[in-house]
Amino acid sequence: MVYKAIGMMSGSSLDGLDIVYVHFQETAGKWSYELLQTDCYAYTTEWSDKLKNAVLLPALDYQLLHTAYGHHIGERVNQFIEANQLHHQVDLIASHGHTTFHLPQQKMTAQLGDGAAIAAETGLPVISDLRALDVAFGGQGAPIVPIGEKLLLNEYHFFLNLGGIANLSYNDPAGYRAFDVCPANRVLNMLIQPTGQLFDEGGKLASRGRINEALLNELNAQSYYQLNHPKSLANDFGTGVIYPLIQKYQLSIPDSLRTYVEHIAVQMLNAIKLMIAHSPIASNHSVLTTGGGALNQFMIERISQQLKDLSIEVVVPEKSLVNYKEALIMALIGVLRWREENNVLSSVTGAKRNSINGAIWMGAEA
């Protein structure tokens, strides 16, 4: 059977809403996919500010934003369907929403973007709240993309996503593992904002800077990096801890960027060492690298250099997979929920068991 799904992702880098239309097919337990249409709807300054500041809102205003953003997402889906002539071709929509509060130690996570509002706007079945049950079972609720890596991309051993937060997955024969490594693009984008640029294209500005060793040491000494997995990061670790720490040093923008790129590269090396410490692998494996940071050539060079001694190659795939892997996997998670199959892995999140995550909202009348 072919499942025709739309998947959506709004990452912590706040660059926009990623939408994909994809066909999935499962045959004798093996999954395949065809990524047919993709787009990214950039946020207006107004929407970016609303999402960025949502955690500061009073409860009623937060709930009103949750509803309004759901209707906004639904409108964008309708725009996507119209632009690509997908009328009557979509079985379901899976929406990750935009993460605001993430407190797994207190069994709580929250994503803006009311699934009921999306269903009402589109008239289609919508699956939302893709992390909540895992967190209720004591898991980190993150990362959740490893189920898609396992089912769709299992020829690789390591998967690195360089988004607002960088996370790493390891296809370990003893059990799939993954965790959030460190803040990435969200901090880099904040550092370059005073220049008027949205991001450091290709890492050109960072490549002209110098590493500040004192700052690098202080960044690498953060207590989060000493924790064993499973573990996950909320957005405010980057915005409320890391960014102010960098600003305290009053460096030039190139030096700040250069130092933080090196920090990301060092943490990638440490993360892979941690993963393989109890499960040694043969040499010459590769890391499939996606997310906006995969297009930052300088950062890829620095990560590649750090991993050289482990004989691990950094592989950047075609641009559609680089930019839309997470939205693609959200669509798969929605399909698995529709089939009532596990879609979040406890070996990754630390939950007491695998679980079927997602609330279903039926947009059409029965």
mmCIF file of C-alpha atoms in Angstrom:
data_model
loop_
_atom_site.group_PDB
_atom_site.id
_atom_site.type_symbol
_atom_site.label_atom_id
_atom_site.label_comp_id
_atom_site.label_asym_id
_atom_site.label_seq_id
_atom_site.Cartn_x
_atom_site.Cartn_y
_atom_site.Cartn_z
ATOM 1 C CA MET A 1 0.000 0.000 0.000
ATOM 2 C CA VAL A 2 1.178 3.530 -0.798
ATOM 3 C CA TYR A 3 0.698 6.219 1.857
ATOM 4 C CA LYS A 4 0.556 9.779 0.544
ATOM 5 C CA ALA A 5 1.508 12.143 3.334
ATOM 6 C CA ILE A 6 2.464 15.716 4.052
ATOM 7 C CA GLY A 7 5.073 16.250 6.756
ATOM 8 C CA MET A 8 5.961 19.530 8.438
ATOM 9 C CA MET A 9 8.765 20.747 10.657
ATOM 10 C CA SER A 10 9.483 24.081 12.318
ATOM 11 C CA GLY A 11 12.991 23.966 13.722
ATOM 12 C CA SER A 12 14.569 25.940 16.530
ATOM 13 C CA SER A 13 16.544 28.031 14.010
ATOM 14 C CA LEU A 14 13.240 29.816 13.167
ATOM 15 C CA ASP A 15 14.011 30.077 9.457
ATOM 16 C CA GLY A 16 10.584 28.885 8.349
ATOM 17 C CA LEU A 17 8.048 26.082 8.041
ATOM 18 C CA ASP A 18 9.356 23.094 6.046
ATOM 19 C CA ILE A 19 6.668 21.144 4.155
ATOM 20 C CA VAL A 20 7.073 17.962 2.101
ATOM 21 C CA TYR A 21 4.764 15.708 0.130
ATOM 22 C CA VAL A 22 5.987 12.127 0.066
ATOM 23 C CA HIS A 23 4.842 8.641 -0.931
ATOM 24 C CA PHE A 24 5.752 5.776 1.421
ATOM 25 C CA GLN A 25 5.495 2.090 0.684
ATOM 26 C CA GLU A 26 6.020 -0.850 3.035
ATOM 27 C CA THR A 27 6.712 -4.303 1.604
ATOM 28 C CA ALA A 28 7.462 -7.237 3.900
ATOM 29 C CA GLY A 29 8.695 -4.923 6.638
ATOM 30 C CA LYS A 30 10.926 -2.810 4.354
ATOM 31 C CA TRP A 31 10.076 0.821 3.780
ATOM 32 C CA SER A 32 10.794 2.976 0.742
ATOM 33 C CA TYR A 33 9.944 6.581 -0.005
ATOM 34 C CA GLU A 34 9.627 9.046 -2.871
ATOM 35 C CA LEU A 35 10.049 12.702 -1.953
ATOM 36 C CA LEU A 36 7.855 14.409 -4.549
ATOM 37 C CA GLN A 37 7.376 18.041 -3.493
ATOM 38 C CA THR A 38 9.153 20.282 -0.986
ATOM 39 C CA ASP A 39 8.990 23.896 0.116
ATOM 40 C CA CYS A 40 9.970 26.170 2.970
ATOM 41 C CA TYR A 41 7.655 29.018 3.900
ATOM 42 C CA ALA A 42 9.830 31.649 5.524
ATOM 43 C CA TYR A 43 8.463 33.274 8.659
ATOM 44 C CA THR A 44 7.662 36.945 8.592
ATOM 45 C CA THR A 45 9.439 39.000 11.228
ATOM 46 C CA GLU A 46 6.132 39.099 13.112
ATOM 47 C CA TRP A 47 5.764 35.319 13.220
ATOM 48 C CA SER A 48 9.421 34.777 14.038
ATOM 49 C CA ASP A 49 9.137 37.159 16.995
ATOM 50 C CA LYS A 50 5.917 35.520 18.180
ATOM 51 C CA LEU A 51 7.467 32.053 18.180
ATOM 52 C CA LYS A 52 10.720 33.261 19.708
ATOM 53 C CA ASN A 53 8.945 35.016 22.593
ATOM 54 C CA ALA A 54 6.154 32.501 23.162
ATOM 55 C CA VAL A 55 7.672 31.201 26.410
ATOM 56 C CA LEU A 56 7.292 34.674 27.939
ATOM 57 C CA LEU A 57 3.522 34.906 27.358
ATOM 58 C CA PRO A 58 0.796 34.628 30.013
ATOM 59 C CA ALA A 59 -1.130 31.333 29.844
ATOM 60 C CA LEU A 60 -4.157 32.647 27.936
ATOM 61 C CA ASP A 61 -2.031 34.491 25.365
ATOM 62 C CA TYR A 62 0.097 31.360 24.911
ATOM 63 C CA GLN A 63 -2.999 29.259 24.202
ATOM 64 C CA LEU A 64 -4.313 31.869 21.773
ATOM 65 C CA LEU A 65 -0.963 31.769 19.948
ATOM 66 C CA HIS A 66 -1.139 27.946 19.888
ATOM 67 C CA THR A 67 -4.502 28.204 18.130
ATOM 68 C CA ALA A 68 -3.492 31.040 15.791
ATOM 69 C CA TYR A 69 -0.295 29.254 14.749
ATOM 70 C CA GLY A 70 -2.288 26.092 14.018
ATOM 71 C CA HIS A 71 -4.539 28.040 11.651
ATOM 72 C CA HIS A 72 -1.442 29.641 10.096
ATOM 73 C CA ILE A 73 0.067 26.195 9.472
ATOM 74 C CA GLY A 74 -3.205 25.017 7.938
ATOM 75 C CA GLU A 75 -3.239 27.999 5.589
ATOM 76 C CA ARG A 76 0.323 27.219 4.504
ATOM 77 C CA VAL A 77 -0.631 23.586 3.828
ATOM 78 C CA ASN A 78 -3.522 24.738 1.660
ATOM 79 C CA GLN A 79 -1.120 27.053 -0.181
ATOM 80 C CA PHE A 80 1.307 24.139 -0.682
ATOM 81 C CA ILE A 81 -1.464 21.850 -1.963
ATOM 82 C CA GLU A 82 -2.675 24.523 -4.385
ATOM 83 C CA ALA A 83 0.819 25.352 -5.654
ATOM 84 C CA ASN A 84 1.593 21.681 -6.364
ATOM 85 C CA GLN A 85 -1.888 20.609 -7.534
ATOM 86 C CA LEU A 86 -2.216 17.993 -4.790
ATOM 87 C CA HIS A 87 -5.979 18.219 -4.353
ATOM 88 C CA HIS A 88 -7.492 14.825 -3.383
ATOM 89 C CA GLN A 89 -3.999 13.272 -3.291
ATOM 90 C CA VAL A 90 -3.114 13.620 0.414
ATOM 91 C CA ASP A 91 -4.016 10.868 2.884
ATOM 92 C CA LEU A 92 -2.819 12.621 6.030
ATOM 93 C CA ILE A 93 -0.767 15.478 7.478
ATOM 94 C CA ALA A 94 1.857 15.096 10.213
ATOM 95 C CA SER A 95 2.815 18.318 11.981
ATOM 96 C CA HIS A 96 5.656 18.555 14.463
ATOM 97 C CA GLY A 97 4.765 22.088 15.514
ATOM 98 C CA HIS A 98 7.214 24.531 17.075
ATOM 99 C CA THR A 99 8.805 23.470 20.362
ATOM 100 C CA THR A 100 8.533 25.974 23.203
ATOM 101 C CA PHE A 101 8.721 24.294 26.608
ATOM 102 C CA HIS A 102 10.675 21.055 26.891
ATOM 103 C CA LEU A 103 11.056 19.719 30.436
ATOM 104 C CA PRO A 104 11.277 15.923 30.171
ATOM 105 C CA GLN A 105 12.549 15.617 33.760
ATOM 106 C CA GLN A 106 9.086 16.854 34.753
ATOM 107 C CA LYS A 107 7.397 14.726 32.062
ATOM 108 C CA MET A 108 6.339 17.754 30.034
ATOM 109 C CA THR A 109 6.928 18.994 26.487
ATOM 110 C CA ALA A 110 4.984 21.545 24.439
ATOM 111 C CA GLN A 111 4.828 22.348 20.747
ATOM 112 C CA LEU A 112 2.865 25.274 19.339
ATOM 113 C CA GLY A 113 0.484 24.589 16.445
ATOM 114 C CA ASP A 114 -2.948 23.239 17.360
ATOM 115 C CA GLY A 115 -3.649 20.075 15.363
ATOM 116 C CA ALA A 116 -7.397 20.696 15.518
ATOM 117 C CA ALA A 117 -6.910 24.092 13.875
ATOM 118 C CA ILE A 118 -4.798 22.539 11.082
ATOM 119 C CA ALA A 119 -7.483 19.898 10.481
ATOM 120 C CA ALA A 120 -10.217 22.536 10.418
ATOM 121 C CA GLU A 121 -8.316 24.616 7.844
ATOM 122 C CA THR A 122 -7.384 21.714 5.550
ATOM 123 C CA GLY A 123 -10.260 19.256 5.950
ATOM 124 C CA LEU A 124 -7.661 16.464 6.189
ATOM 125 C CA PRO A 125 -6.605 14.042 8.953
ATOM 126 C CA VAL A 126 -3.850 15.625 11.051
ATOM 127 C CA ILE A 127 -1.415 13.965 13.451
ATOM 128 C CA SER A 128 0.201 16.288 15.991
ATOM 129 C CA ASP A 129 1.782 16.119 19.491
ATOM 130 C CA LEU A 130 4.444 13.719 18.245
ATOM 131 C CA ARG A 131 6.566 13.678 21.425
ATOM 132 C CA ALA A 132 4.057 13.786 24.278
ATOM 133 C CA LEU A 133 3.517 10.088 25.029
ATOM 134 C CA ASP A 134 7.233 9.299 25.055
ATOM 135 C CA VAL A 135 7.766 12.065 27.614
ATOM 136 C CA ALA A 136 4.840 10.758 29.672
ATOM 137 C CA PHE A 137 6.593 7.370 29.718
ATOM 138 C CA GLY A 138 9.684 9.004 31.188
ATOM 139 C CA GLY A 139 11.563 9.564 27.919
ATOM 140 C CA GLN A 140 13.381 12.634 26.685
ATOM 141 C CA GLY A 141 10.944 13.009 23.793
ATOM 142 C CA ALA A 142 13.992 13.679 21.625
ATOM 143 C CA PRO A 143 15.437 12.994 19.218
ATOM 144 C CA ILE A 144 12.471 11.403 17.430
ATOM 145 C CA VAL A 145 13.898 11.280 13.894
ATOM 146 C CA PRO A 146 15.865 8.024 14.471
ATOM 147 C CA ILE A 147 12.796 5.902 13.658
ATOM 148 C CA GLY A 148 12.923 7.334 10.133
ATOM 149 C CA GLU A 149 16.685 6.867 9.864
ATOM 150 C CA LYS A 150 16.267 3.249 10.924
ATOM 151 C CA LEU A 151 13.457 2.482 8.473
ATOM 152 C CA LEU A 152 14.430 4.656 5.490
ATOM 153 C CA LEU A 153 18.217 5.255 5.611
ATOM 154 C CA ASN A 154 19.695 2.261 7.384
ATOM 155 C CA GLU A 155 22.718 1.916 5.089
ATOM 156 C CA TYR A 156 24.467 4.493 7.299
ATOM 157 C CA HIS A 157 25.806 4.005 10.831
ATOM 158 C CA PHE A 158 25.767 7.631 12.012
ATOM 159 C CA PHE A 159 23.330 10.459 11.331
ATOM 160 C CA LEU A 160 24.082 14.069 12.169
ATOM 161 C CA ASN A 161 21.447 16.784 11.965
ATOM 162 C CA LEU A 162 22.877 20.302 12.070
ATOM 163 C CA GLY A 163 19.753 22.324 12.778
ATOM 164 C CA GLY A 164 19.053 24.895 15.455
ATOM 165 C CA ILE A 165 20.195 22.130 17.796
ATOM 166 C CA ALA A 166 22.657 19.505 16.557
ATOM 167 C CA ASN A 167 21.737 15.899 17.256
ATOM 168 C CA LEU A 168 23.478 12.635 16.495
ATOM 169 C CA SER A 169 22.108 9.117 15.957
ATOM 170 C CA TYR A 170 23.966 5.809 15.928
ATOM 171 C CA ASN A 171 22.603 2.694 14.237
ATOM 172 C CA ASP A 172 24.058 0.383 16.877
ATOM 173 C CA PRO A 173 23.297 -3.334 16.377
ATOM 174 C CA ALA A 174 22.754 -3.511 20.143
ATOM 175 C CA GLY A 175 20.036 -0.839 20.029
ATOM 176 C CA TYR A 176 19.481 2.424 18.176
ATOM 177 C CA ARG A 177 20.828 5.411 20.124
ATOM 178 C CA ALA A 178 20.665 9.176 19.691
ATOM 179 C CA PHE A 179 20.871 12.411 21.662
ATOM 180 C CA ASP A 180 21.073 16.171 21.308
ATOM 181 C CA VAL A 181 24.722 17.182 21.088
ATOM 182 C CA CYS A 182 24.817 20.982 21.358
ATOM 183 C CA PRO A 183 23.120 24.154 20.138
ATOM 184 C CA ALA A 184 24.147 24.857 16.551
ATOM 185 C CA ASN A 185 22.523 27.102 13.922
ATOM 186 C CA ARG A 186 20.321 28.978 16.383
ATOM 187 C CA VAL A 187 23.410 30.351 18.171
ATOM 188 C CA LEU A 188 25.396 30.936 14.964
ATOM 189 C CA ASN A 189 22.470 32.867 13.483
ATOM 190 C CA MET A 190 22.161 34.999 16.620
ATOM 191 C CA LEU A 191 25.875 35.810 16.475
ATOM 192 C CA ILE A 192 25.747 37.065 12.885
ATOM 193 C CA GLN A 193 22.519 39.076 13.192
ATOM 194 C CA PRO A 194 24.267 42.425 13.915
ATOM 195 C CA THR A 195 25.707 42.295 10.369
ATOM 196 C CA GLY A 196 22.208 42.208 8.880
ATOM 197 C CA GLN A 197 22.708 38.673 7.547
ATOM 198 C CA LEU A 198 20.321 35.875 8.512
ATOM 199 C CA PHE A 199 23.099 33.269 8.545
ATOM 200 C CA ASP A 200 26.782 32.877 7.748
ATOM 201 C CA GLU A 201 26.551 31.542 4.193
ATOM 202 C CA GLY A 202 29.062 28.753 3.697
ATOM 203 C CA GLY A 203 30.761 29.731 6.965
ATOM 204 C CA LYS A 204 32.698 32.441 5.121
ATOM 205 C CA LEU A 205 32.736 34.884 8.034
ATOM 206 C CA ALA A 206 33.628 32.199 10.570
ATOM 207 C CA SER A 207 36.527 31.053 8.390
ATOM 208 C CA ARG A 208 38.104 34.525 8.719
ATOM 209 C CA GLY A 209 37.971 34.519 12.529
ATOM 210 C CA ARG A 210 40.324 33.244 15.210
ATOM 211 C CA ILE A 211 39.582 30.783 17.997
ATOM 212 C CA ASN A 212 39.446 32.261 21.484
ATOM 213 C CA GLU A 213 40.828 29.403 23.570
ATOM 214 C CA ALA A 214 39.452 30.669 26.883
ATOM 215 C CA LEU A 215 35.911 30.853 25.484
ATOM 216 C CA LEU A 216 36.274 27.489 23.754
ATOM 217 C CA ASN A 217 37.354 25.865 27.015
ATOM 218 C CA GLU A 218 34.442 27.415 28.905
ATOM 219 C CA LEU A 219 31.966 26.283 26.260
ATOM 220 C CA ASN A 220 33.303 22.728 26.299
ATOM 221 C CA ALA A 221 33.140 22.649 30.117
ATOM 222 C CA GLN A 222 29.330 23.021 30.238
ATOM 223 C CA SER A 223 27.834 20.378 32.507
ATOM 224 C CA TYR A 224 25.397 19.090 29.844
ATOM 225 C CA TYR A 225 28.292 17.680 27.837
ATOM 226 C CA GLN A 226 29.369 15.486 30.739
ATOM 227 C CA LEU A 227 25.979 13.720 30.957
ATOM 228 C CA ASN A 228 25.470 10.255 29.533
ATOM 229 C CA HIS A 229 22.672 9.714 27.038
ATOM 230 C CA PRO A 230 19.712 9.644 26.746
ATOM 231 C CA LYS A 231 19.627 13.419 27.013
ATOM 232 C CA SER A 232 18.037 16.310 25.148
ATOM 233 C CA LEU A 233 18.232 20.087 24.984
ATOM 234 C CA ALA A 234 15.622 22.811 25.139
ATOM 235 C CA ASN A 235 16.067 25.875 22.926
ATOM 236 C CA ASP A 236 16.816 28.087 25.917
ATOM 237 C CA PHE A 237 20.127 26.322 26.576
ATOM 238 C CA GLY A 238 21.431 27.944 23.403
ATOM 239 C CA THR A 239 19.666 31.269 23.743
ATOM 240 C CA GLY A 240 19.824 31.692 27.511
ATOM 241 C CA VAL A 241 23.129 30.032 28.451
ATOM 242 C CA ILE A 242 25.467 29.671 25.464
ATOM 243 C CA TYR A 243 24.765 32.948 23.642
ATOM 244 C CA PRO A 244 25.196 35.156 26.765
ATOM 245 C CA LEU A 245 28.418 33.289 27.589
ATOM 246 C CA ILE A 246 29.851 34.101 24.149
ATOM 247 C CA GLN A 247 28.722 37.721 24.398
ATOM 248 C CA LYS A 248 30.504 38.082 27.727
ATOM 249 C CA TYR A 249 33.845 37.792 25.914
ATOM 250 C CA GLN A 250 33.067 40.773 23.642
ATOM 251 C CA LEU A 251 34.795 39.245 20.628
ATOM 252 C CA SER A 252 34.498 40.349 17.034
ATOM 253 C CA ILE A 253 31.735 38.589 15.112
ATOM 254 C CA PRO A 254 34.211 36.513 13.020
ATOM 255 C CA ASP A 255 36.057 35.388 16.174
ATOM 256 C CA SER A 256 32.788 34.519 17.948
ATOM 257 C CA LEU A 257 31.616 32.496 14.953
ATOM 258 C CA ARG A 258 34.980 30.766 14.514
ATOM 259 C CA THR A 259 35.143 29.783 18.160
ATOM 260 C CA TYR A 260 31.600 28.463 18.203
ATOM 261 C CA VAL A 261 32.067 26.449 14.996
ATOM 262 C CA GLU A 262 35.092 24.826 16.634
ATOM 263 C CA HIS A 263 33.009 24.090 19.718
ATOM 264 C CA ILE A 264 30.403 22.301 17.564
ATOM 265 C CA ALA A 265 33.136 20.272 15.830
ATOM 266 C CA VAL A 266 34.733 19.275 19.146
ATOM 267 C CA GLN A 267 31.375 18.210 20.559
ATOM 268 C CA MET A 268 30.686 16.083 17.467
ATOM 269 C CA LEU A 269 33.945 14.235 18.062
ATOM 270 C CA ASN A 270 33.154 13.770 21.748
ATOM 271 C CA ALA A 271 29.630 12.587 20.969
ATOM 272 C CA ILE A 272 30.797 9.925 18.520
ATOM 273 C CA LYS A 273 33.480 8.774 20.946
ATOM 274 C CA LEU A 274 30.805 8.451 23.626
ATOM 275 C CA MET A 275 28.571 6.417 21.341
ATOM 276 C CA ILE A 276 31.220 3.943 20.290
ATOM 277 C CA ALA A 277 32.912 3.623 23.702
ATOM 278 C CA HIS A 278 30.784 0.611 24.652
ATOM 279 C CA SER A 279 30.157 -0.626 21.127
ATOM 280 C CA PRO A 280 33.348 -0.422 19.044
ATOM 281 C CA ILE A 281 32.882 -0.252 15.285
ATOM 282 C CA ALA A 282 35.114 -1.016 12.361
ATOM 283 C CA SER A 283 36.821 1.893 10.634
ATOM 284 C CA ASN A 284 35.729 3.673 7.486
ATOM 285 C CA HIS A 285 32.152 4.387 8.478
ATOM 286 C CA SER A 286 30.329 7.542 7.436
ATOM 287 C CA VAL A 287 28.085 10.193 8.986
ATOM 288 C CA LEU A 288 25.069 11.215 6.898
ATOM 289 C CA THR A 289 24.836 14.938 7.610
ATOM 290 C CA THR A 290 21.695 17.001 7.040
ATOM 291 C CA GLY A 291 20.048 20.206 8.264
ATOM 292 C CA GLY A 292 20.922 23.781 7.351
ATOM 293 C CA GLY A 293 24.389 23.463 8.867
ATOM 294 C CA ALA A 294 25.287 20.803 6.289
ATOM 295 C CA LEU A 295 25.435 23.647 3.746
ATOM 296 C CA ASN A 296 27.997 25.486 5.899
ATOM 297 C CA GLN A 297 31.118 24.238 4.114
ATOM 298 C CA PHE A 298 33.488 25.606 6.728
ATOM 299 C CA MET A 299 31.690 23.847 9.582
ATOM 300 C CA ILE A 300 31.672 20.581 7.603
ATOM 301 C CA GLU A 301 35.417 20.966 7.054
ATOM 302 C CA ARG A 302 36.028 21.442 10.783
ATOM 303 C CA ILE A 303 33.856 18.468 11.756
ATOM 304 C CA SER A 304 35.565 16.334 9.090
ATOM 305 C CA GLN A 305 38.972 17.289 10.448
ATOM 306 C CA GLN A 306 37.958 16.394 13.997
ATOM 307 C CA LEU A 307 36.698 12.967 12.878
ATOM 308 C CA LYS A 308 39.695 12.196 10.678
ATOM 309 C CA ASP A 309 41.543 10.166 13.301
ATOM 310 C CA LEU A 310 38.476 7.924 13.742
ATOM 311 C CA SER A 311 38.414 7.213 9.978
ATOM 312 C CA ILE A 312 34.837 8.451 9.827
ATOM 313 C CA GLU A 313 33.771 10.355 6.714
ATOM 314 C CA VAL A 314 31.210 13.168 6.738
ATOM 315 C CA VAL A 315 28.724 12.648 3.874
ATOM 316 C CA VAL A 316 26.420 15.462 2.723
ATOM 317 C CA PRO A 317 23.608 14.043 0.506
ATOM 318 C CA GLU A 318 21.488 15.737 -2.152
ATOM 319 C CA LYS A 319 20.076 19.117 -1.180
ATOM 320 C CA SER A 320 16.448 17.961 -0.857
ATOM 321 C CA LEU A 321 17.420 15.457 1.840
ATOM 322 C CA VAL A 322 19.747 17.965 3.518
ATOM 323 C CA ASN A 323 16.968 20.521 3.838
ATOM 324 C CA TYR A 324 13.926 18.336 4.367
ATOM 325 C CA LYS A 325 14.979 15.139 6.150
ATOM 326 C CA GLU A 326 13.183 16.090 9.367
ATOM 327 C CA ALA A 327 9.927 17.016 7.591
ATOM 328 C CA LEU A 328 10.188 13.757 5.631
ATOM 329 C CA ILE A 329 10.504 11.766 8.841
ATOM 330 C CA MET A 330 7.634 13.657 10.492
ATOM 331 C CA ALA A 331 5.486 12.409 7.598
ATOM 332 C CA LEU A 332 6.665 8.843 8.266
ATOM 333 C CA ILE A 333 5.954 9.207 11.993
ATOM 334 C CA GLY A 334 2.425 10.270 11.044
ATOM 335 C CA VAL A 335 1.980 7.237 8.782
ATOM 336 C CA LEU A 336 3.207 4.910 11.545
ATOM 337 C CA ARG A 337 0.733 6.518 13.957
ATOM 338 C CA TRP A 338 -2.040 5.996 11.406
ATOM 339 C CA ARG A 339 -1.026 2.315 11.231
ATOM 340 C CA GLU A 340 -0.913 2.172 15.062
ATOM 341 C CA GLU A 341 2.744 1.159 15.070
ATOM 342 C CA ASN A 342 5.558 2.340 17.354
ATOM 343 C CA ASN A 343 7.059 5.580 16.080
ATOM 344 C CA VAL A 344 9.397 6.661 18.898
ATOM 345 C CA LEU A 345 12.266 4.448 20.099
ATOM 346 C CA SER A 346 12.846 4.038 23.838
ATOM 347 C CA SER A 347 16.479 3.031 23.201
ATOM 348 C CA VAL A 348 16.963 6.623 22.032
ATOM 349 C CA THR A 349 14.830 8.557 24.502
ATOM 350 C CA GLY A 350 15.166 6.468 27.669
ATOM 351 C CA ALA A 351 11.409 5.937 28.007
ATOM 352 C CA LYS A 352 10.233 2.759 29.704
ATOM 353 C CA ARG A 353 9.033 1.376 26.365
ATOM 354 C CA ASN A 354 8.620 2.140 22.683
ATOM 355 C CA SER A 355 5.405 4.044 22.006
ATOM 356 C CA ILE A 356 2.861 5.157 19.414
ATOM 357 C CA ASN A 357 2.910 8.947 19.559
ATOM 358 C CA GLY A 358 0.520 11.483 18.081
ATOM 359 C CA ALA A 359 -2.990 12.826 18.474
ATOM 360 C CA ILE A 360 -5.281 12.382 15.454
ATOM 361 C CA TRP A 361 -7.650 15.132 14.345
ATOM 362 C CA MET A 362 -10.147 14.271 11.611
ATOM 363 C CA GLY A 363 -10.714 17.290 9.415
ATOM 364 C CA ALA A 364 -13.451 15.765 7.254
ATOM 365 C CA GLU A 365 -16.956 14.810 8.285
ATOM 366 C CA ALA A 366 -17.530 11.065 8.761
#
